[in-house]
Short mmCIF file of C-alpha atoms in Angstrom, two decimals:
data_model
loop_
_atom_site.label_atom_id
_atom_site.label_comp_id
_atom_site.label_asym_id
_atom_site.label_seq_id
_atom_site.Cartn_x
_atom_site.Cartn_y
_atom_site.Cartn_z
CA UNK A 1 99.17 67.89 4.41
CA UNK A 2 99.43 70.41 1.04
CA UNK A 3 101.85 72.74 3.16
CA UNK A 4 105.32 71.77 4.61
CA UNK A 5 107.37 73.99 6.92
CA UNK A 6 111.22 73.28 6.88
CA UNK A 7 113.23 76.00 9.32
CA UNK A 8 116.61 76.41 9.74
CA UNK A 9 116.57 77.91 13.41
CA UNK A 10 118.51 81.46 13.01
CA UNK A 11 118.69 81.36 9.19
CA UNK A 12 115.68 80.93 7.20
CA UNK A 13 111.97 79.23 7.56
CA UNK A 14 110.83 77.42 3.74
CA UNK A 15 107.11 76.86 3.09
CA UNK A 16 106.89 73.97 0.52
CA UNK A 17 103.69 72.46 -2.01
CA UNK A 18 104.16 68.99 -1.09
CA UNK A 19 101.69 67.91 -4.13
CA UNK A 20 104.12 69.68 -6.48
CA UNK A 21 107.33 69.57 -4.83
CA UNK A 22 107.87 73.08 -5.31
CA UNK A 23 109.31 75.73 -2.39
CA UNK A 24 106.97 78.68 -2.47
CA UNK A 25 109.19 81.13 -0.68
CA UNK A 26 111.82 81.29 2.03
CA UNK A 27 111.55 83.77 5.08
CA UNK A 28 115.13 84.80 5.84
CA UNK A 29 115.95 86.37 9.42
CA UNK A 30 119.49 86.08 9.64
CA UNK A 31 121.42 89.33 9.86
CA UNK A 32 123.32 90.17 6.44
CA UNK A 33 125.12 93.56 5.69
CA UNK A 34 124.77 96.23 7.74
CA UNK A 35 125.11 99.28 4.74
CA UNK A 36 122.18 97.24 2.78
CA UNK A 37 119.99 97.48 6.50
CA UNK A 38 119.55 94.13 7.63
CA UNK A 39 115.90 93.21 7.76
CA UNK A 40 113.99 89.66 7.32
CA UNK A 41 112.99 89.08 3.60
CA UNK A 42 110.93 86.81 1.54
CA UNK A 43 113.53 85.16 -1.22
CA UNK A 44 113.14 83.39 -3.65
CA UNK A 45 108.89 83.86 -3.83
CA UNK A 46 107.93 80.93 -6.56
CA UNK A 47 104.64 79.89 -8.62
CA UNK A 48 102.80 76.63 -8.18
CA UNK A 49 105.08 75.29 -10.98
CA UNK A 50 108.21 76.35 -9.59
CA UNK A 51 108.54 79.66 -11.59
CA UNK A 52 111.01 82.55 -9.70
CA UNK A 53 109.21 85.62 -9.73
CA UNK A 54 111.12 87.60 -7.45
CA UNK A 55 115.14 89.15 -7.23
CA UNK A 56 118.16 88.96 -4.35
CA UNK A 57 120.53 91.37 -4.06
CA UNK A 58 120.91 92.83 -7.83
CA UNK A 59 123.64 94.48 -9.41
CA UNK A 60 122.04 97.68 -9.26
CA UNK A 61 120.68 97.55 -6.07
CA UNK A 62 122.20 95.15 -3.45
CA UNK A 63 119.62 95.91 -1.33
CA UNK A 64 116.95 95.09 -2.97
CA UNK A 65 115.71 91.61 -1.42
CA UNK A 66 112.39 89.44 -2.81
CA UNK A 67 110.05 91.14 -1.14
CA UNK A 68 110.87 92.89 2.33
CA UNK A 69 109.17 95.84 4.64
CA UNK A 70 111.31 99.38 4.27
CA UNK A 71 111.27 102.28 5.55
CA UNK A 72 113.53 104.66 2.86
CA UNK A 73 113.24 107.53 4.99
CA UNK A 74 112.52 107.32 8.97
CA UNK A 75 113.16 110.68 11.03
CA UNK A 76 116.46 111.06 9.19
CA UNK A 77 117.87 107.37 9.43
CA UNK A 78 117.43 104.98 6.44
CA UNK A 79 115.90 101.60 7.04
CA UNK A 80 115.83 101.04 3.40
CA UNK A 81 120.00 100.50 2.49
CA UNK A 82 122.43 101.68 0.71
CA UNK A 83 122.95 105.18 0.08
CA UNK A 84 120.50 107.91 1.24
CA UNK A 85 118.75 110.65 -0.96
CA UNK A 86 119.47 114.08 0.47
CA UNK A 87 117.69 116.95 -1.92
CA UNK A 88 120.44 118.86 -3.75
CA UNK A 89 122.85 116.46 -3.44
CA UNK A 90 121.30 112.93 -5.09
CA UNK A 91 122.12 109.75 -3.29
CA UNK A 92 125.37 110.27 -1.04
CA UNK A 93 127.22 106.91 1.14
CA UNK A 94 126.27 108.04 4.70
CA UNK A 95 126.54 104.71 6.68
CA UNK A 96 125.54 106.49 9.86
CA UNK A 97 121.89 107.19 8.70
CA UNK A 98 121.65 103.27 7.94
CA UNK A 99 119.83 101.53 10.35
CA UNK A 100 118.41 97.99 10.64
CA UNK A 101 115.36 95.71 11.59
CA UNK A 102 116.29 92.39 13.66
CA UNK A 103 114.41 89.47 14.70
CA UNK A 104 113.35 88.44 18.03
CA UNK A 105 111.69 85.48 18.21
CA UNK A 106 109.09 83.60 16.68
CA UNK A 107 105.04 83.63 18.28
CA UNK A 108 104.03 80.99 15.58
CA UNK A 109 105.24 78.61 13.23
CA UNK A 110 102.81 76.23 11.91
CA UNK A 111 101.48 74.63 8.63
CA UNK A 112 97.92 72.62 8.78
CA UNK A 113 96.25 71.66 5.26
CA UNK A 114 96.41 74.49 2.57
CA UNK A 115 97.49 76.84 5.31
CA UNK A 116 100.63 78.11 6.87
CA UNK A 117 101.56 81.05 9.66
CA UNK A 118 104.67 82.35 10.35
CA UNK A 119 103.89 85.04 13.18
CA UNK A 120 107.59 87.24 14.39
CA UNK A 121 107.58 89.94 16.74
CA UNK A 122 110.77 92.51 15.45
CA UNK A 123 112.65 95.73 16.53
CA UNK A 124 113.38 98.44 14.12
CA UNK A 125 117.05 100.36 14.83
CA UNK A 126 119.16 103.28 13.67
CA UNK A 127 122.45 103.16 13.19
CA UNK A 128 123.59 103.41 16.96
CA UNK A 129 121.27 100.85 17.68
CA UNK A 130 119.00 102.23 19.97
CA UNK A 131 115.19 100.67 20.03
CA UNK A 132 112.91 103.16 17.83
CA UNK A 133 110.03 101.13 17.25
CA UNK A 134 108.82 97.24 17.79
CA UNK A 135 106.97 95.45 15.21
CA UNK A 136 104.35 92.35 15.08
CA UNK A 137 104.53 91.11 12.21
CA UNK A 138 102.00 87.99 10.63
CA UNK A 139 103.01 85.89 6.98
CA UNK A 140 100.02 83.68 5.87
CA UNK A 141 99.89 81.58 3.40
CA UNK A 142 96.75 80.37 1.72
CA UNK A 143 93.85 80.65 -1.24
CA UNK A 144 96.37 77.32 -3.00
CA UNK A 145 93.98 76.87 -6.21
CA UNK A 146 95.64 73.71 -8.66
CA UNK A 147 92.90 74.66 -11.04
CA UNK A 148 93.79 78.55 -11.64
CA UNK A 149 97.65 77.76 -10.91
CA UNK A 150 98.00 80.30 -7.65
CA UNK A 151 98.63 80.92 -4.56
CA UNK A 152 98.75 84.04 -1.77
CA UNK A 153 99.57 85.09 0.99
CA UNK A 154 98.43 88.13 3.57
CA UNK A 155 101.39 90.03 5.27
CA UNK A 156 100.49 92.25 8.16
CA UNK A 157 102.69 94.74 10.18
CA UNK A 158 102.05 96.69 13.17
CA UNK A 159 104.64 98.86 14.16
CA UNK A 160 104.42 100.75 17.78
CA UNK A 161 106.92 103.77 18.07
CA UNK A 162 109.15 103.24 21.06
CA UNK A 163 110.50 106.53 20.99
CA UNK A 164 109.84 109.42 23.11
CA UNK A 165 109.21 111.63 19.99
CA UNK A 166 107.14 111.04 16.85
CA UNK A 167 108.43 108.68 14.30
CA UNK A 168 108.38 110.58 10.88
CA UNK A 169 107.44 108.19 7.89
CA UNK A 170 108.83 109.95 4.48
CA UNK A 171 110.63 108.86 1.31
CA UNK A 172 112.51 110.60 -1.58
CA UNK A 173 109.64 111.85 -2.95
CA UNK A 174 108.75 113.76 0.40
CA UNK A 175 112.09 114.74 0.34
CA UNK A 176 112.25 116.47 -3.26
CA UNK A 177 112.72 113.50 -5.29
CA UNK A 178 109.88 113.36 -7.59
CA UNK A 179 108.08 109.87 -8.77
CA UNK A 180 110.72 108.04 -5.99
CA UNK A 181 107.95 107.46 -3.29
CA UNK A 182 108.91 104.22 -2.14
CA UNK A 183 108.60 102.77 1.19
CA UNK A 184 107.03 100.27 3.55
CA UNK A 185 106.18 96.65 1.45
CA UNK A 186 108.44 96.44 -1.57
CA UNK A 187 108.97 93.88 -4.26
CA UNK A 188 111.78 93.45 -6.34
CA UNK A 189 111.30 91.20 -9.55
CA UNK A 190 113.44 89.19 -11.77
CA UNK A 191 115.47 90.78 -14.14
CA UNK A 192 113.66 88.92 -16.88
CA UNK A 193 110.36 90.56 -15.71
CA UNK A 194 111.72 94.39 -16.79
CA UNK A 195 109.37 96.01 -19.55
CA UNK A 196 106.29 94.11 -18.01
CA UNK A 197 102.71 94.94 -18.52
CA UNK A 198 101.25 96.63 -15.17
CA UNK A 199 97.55 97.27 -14.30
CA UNK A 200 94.79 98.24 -11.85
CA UNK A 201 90.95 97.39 -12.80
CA UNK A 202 91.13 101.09 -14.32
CA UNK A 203 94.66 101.92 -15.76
CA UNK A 204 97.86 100.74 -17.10
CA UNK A 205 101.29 101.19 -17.51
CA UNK A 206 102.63 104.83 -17.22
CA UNK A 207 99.51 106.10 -15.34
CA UNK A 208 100.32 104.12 -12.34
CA UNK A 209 103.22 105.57 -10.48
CA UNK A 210 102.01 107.89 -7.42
CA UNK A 211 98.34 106.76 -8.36
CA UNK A 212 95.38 104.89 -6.03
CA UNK A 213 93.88 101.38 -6.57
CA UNK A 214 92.82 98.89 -4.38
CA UNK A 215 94.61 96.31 -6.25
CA UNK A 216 98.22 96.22 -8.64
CA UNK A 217 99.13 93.30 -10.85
CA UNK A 218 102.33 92.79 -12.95
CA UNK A 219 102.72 90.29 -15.64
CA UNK A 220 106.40 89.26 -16.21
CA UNK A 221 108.05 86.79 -18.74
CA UNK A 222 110.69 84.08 -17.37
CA UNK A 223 113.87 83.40 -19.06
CA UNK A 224 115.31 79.93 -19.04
CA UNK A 225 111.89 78.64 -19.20
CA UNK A 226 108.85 79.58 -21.90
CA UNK A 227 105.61 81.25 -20.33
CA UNK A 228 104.41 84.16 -18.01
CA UNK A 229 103.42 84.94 -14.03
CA UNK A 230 101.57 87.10 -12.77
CA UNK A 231 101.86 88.74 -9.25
CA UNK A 232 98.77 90.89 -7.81
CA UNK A 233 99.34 93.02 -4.69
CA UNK A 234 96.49 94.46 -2.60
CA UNK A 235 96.23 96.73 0.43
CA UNK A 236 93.46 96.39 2.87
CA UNK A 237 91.03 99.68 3.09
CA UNK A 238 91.90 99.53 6.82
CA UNK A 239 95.36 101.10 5.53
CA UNK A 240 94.05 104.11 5.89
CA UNK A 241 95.94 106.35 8.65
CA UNK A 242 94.77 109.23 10.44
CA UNK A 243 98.12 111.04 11.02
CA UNK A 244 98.73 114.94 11.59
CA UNK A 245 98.06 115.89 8.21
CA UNK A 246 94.91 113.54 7.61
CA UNK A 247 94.85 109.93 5.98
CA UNK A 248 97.39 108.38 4.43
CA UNK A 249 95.78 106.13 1.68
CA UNK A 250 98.38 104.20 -0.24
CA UNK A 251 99.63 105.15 -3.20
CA UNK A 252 101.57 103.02 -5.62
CA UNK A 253 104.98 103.02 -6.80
CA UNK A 254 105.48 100.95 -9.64
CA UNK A 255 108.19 100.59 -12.46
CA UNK A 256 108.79 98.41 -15.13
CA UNK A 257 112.12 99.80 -16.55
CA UNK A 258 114.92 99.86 -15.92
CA UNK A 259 113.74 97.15 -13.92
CA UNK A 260 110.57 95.23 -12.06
CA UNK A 261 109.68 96.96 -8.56
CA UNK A 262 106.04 97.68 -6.69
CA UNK A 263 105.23 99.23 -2.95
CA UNK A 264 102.20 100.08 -2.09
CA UNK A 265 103.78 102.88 -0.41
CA UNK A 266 102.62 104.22 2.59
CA UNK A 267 104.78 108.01 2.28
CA UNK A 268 104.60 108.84 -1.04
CA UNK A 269 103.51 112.20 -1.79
CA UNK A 270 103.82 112.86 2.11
CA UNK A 271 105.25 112.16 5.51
CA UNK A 272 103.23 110.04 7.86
CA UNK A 273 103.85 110.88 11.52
CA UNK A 274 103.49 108.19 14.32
CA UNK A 275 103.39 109.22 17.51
CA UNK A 276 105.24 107.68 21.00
CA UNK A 277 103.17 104.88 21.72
CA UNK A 278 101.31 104.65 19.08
CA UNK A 279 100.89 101.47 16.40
CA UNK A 280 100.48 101.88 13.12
CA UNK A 281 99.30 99.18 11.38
CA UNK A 282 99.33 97.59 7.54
CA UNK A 283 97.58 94.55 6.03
CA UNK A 284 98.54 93.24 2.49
CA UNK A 285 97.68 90.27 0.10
CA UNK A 286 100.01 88.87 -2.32
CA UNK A 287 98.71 86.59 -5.32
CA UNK A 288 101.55 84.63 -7.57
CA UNK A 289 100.02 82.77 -10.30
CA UNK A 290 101.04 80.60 -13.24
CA UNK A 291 100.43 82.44 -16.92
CA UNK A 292 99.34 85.82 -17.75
CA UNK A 293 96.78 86.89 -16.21
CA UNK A 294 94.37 90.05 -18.14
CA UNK A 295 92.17 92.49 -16.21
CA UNK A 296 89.12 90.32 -16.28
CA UNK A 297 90.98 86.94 -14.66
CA UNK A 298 92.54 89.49 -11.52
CA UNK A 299 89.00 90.70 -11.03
CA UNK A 300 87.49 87.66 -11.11
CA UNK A 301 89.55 85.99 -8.64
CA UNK A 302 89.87 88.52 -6.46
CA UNK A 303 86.43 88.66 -6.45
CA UNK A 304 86.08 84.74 -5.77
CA UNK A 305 88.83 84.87 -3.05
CA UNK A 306 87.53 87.04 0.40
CA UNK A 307 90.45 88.28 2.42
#
């Protein structure tokens, strides 16, 4: 077996290379501070070679977590932690708009070969607790390639509103904030990864923020350790949403400085409106390789790896 599953029933569930040794994330579901919104997490997310490439819980923003679903701004709670941007006023403390996504129980756990699964079924809260939405959510692991030095793994969400009134989807940005549209799947890197180089298959750097691309890869350098990774985040087509305002394509937010961040956000320039009953649903891919990686390597093994 490549793959080895490790879980530590109501804390955390490690996926490990066995060839190399090396843990290639931890899923952590235990409940942690309620003003950074509890949710489940990926932390720490590692290369083939044992490389960190993401952040927990940084000086600047304790609630940023390795890589974790948000929602910033959810029909006037925040499901994204610590203080809440209100137009006018910046980012104020308002603990009762913080709300929370909890574990229920697992529907898989399982490793076989070069593959792994880690299927959860969630709720999503507000502050008072009350049930606003239920979530299936699916972690696979797979595409291990020795040769090329990388890894992925798909992350899918579907999220059915269990209210008896639309579920309103926003983020800063809808909310007067410009170039802050972040929600849904975000990443936090290391701090050694700030002033990366960021690309699609058309456009770097600057470009990128509040911009479309299938795919979004960031290069970062490690300290304590010479050499590069590279991390390339997709969003399937299927992301699309027919909402009351039309589709919702994802647009990316991306920065570099002050420090390393990505969503493919799924409110950026506007609100996305679920209605009562209704699911909506999100498939990613994640790709964490060894060195770094130009435009012509992501392409080309993208191209050789099918979803």
């Amino acid at each position: 077996m490549t793959l080895a599953l490790t879980h530590a029933h109501g804390d955390r569930i490690t996926v490990t290379h066995e060839a190399t040794g090396t843990e290639l994330f931890a899923y952590v579901y235990r409940p942690e501070a309620a003003w950074e919104a509890p949710k489940p997490y990926l932390h720490p997310i590692r290369t083939l070679s044992g490389a960190l490439v993401t952040d927990y819980r940084p000086n600047d923003h304790r609630w940023h977590k390795g890589l974790q679903m948000t929602a910033s701004h959810l029909s006037g709670q925040n499901l994204w932690g610590g203080n809440t941007y209100v137009h006018g006023d910046g980012y104020l403390a308002l603990p009762e708009k913080v709300g929370s996504m909890a574990h229920v129980a697992f529907e898989e756990v399982s490793a076989a070969g070069d593959g792994a699964v880690l299927a959860e079924r969630l709720t999503w809260h507000p502050y008072d607790g009350g049930l606003w939405a239920e979530e299936e959510r699916r972690i696979e692991v797979r595409d291990l390639d020795a040769q090329a030095g990388s890894w992925s793994f798909t992350w899918t969400s579907a999220v059915t509103n269990r209210r008896d009134e639309p579920l309103r989807f926003g983020s800063p940005t809808t909310h007067g904030r410009p170039a802050a549209g972040y929600t849904g799947l975000f990443w936090r890197g290391p701090r050694a990864f700030r002033d990366g180089r960021v690309f699609t298959a058309e456009a770097d750097g600057g470009d990128l923020m509040g911009s479309q691309a299938p795919w979004l890869a960031y290069v970062g350098e490690h300290d304590g350790r010479d050499g590069h990774a590279t991390v390339v985040f997709e969003h399937a087509t299927a992301n699309d949403h027919a909402g009351e305002k039309g589709t919702h394509p994802a647009h990316w937010f991306v920065r570099s400085d002050p420090f390393a961040a990505v969503a493919p956000s799924w409110a950026f320039h506007e609100e996305l409106v679920l209605d009562p009953g209704d699911t909506l649903s999100r498939a990613y891919r994640v790709t964490v390789a060894d060195a770094a990686w130009d435009r012509a390597q992501v392409t080309a093994h993208l191209a050789g790896h099918a979803w």
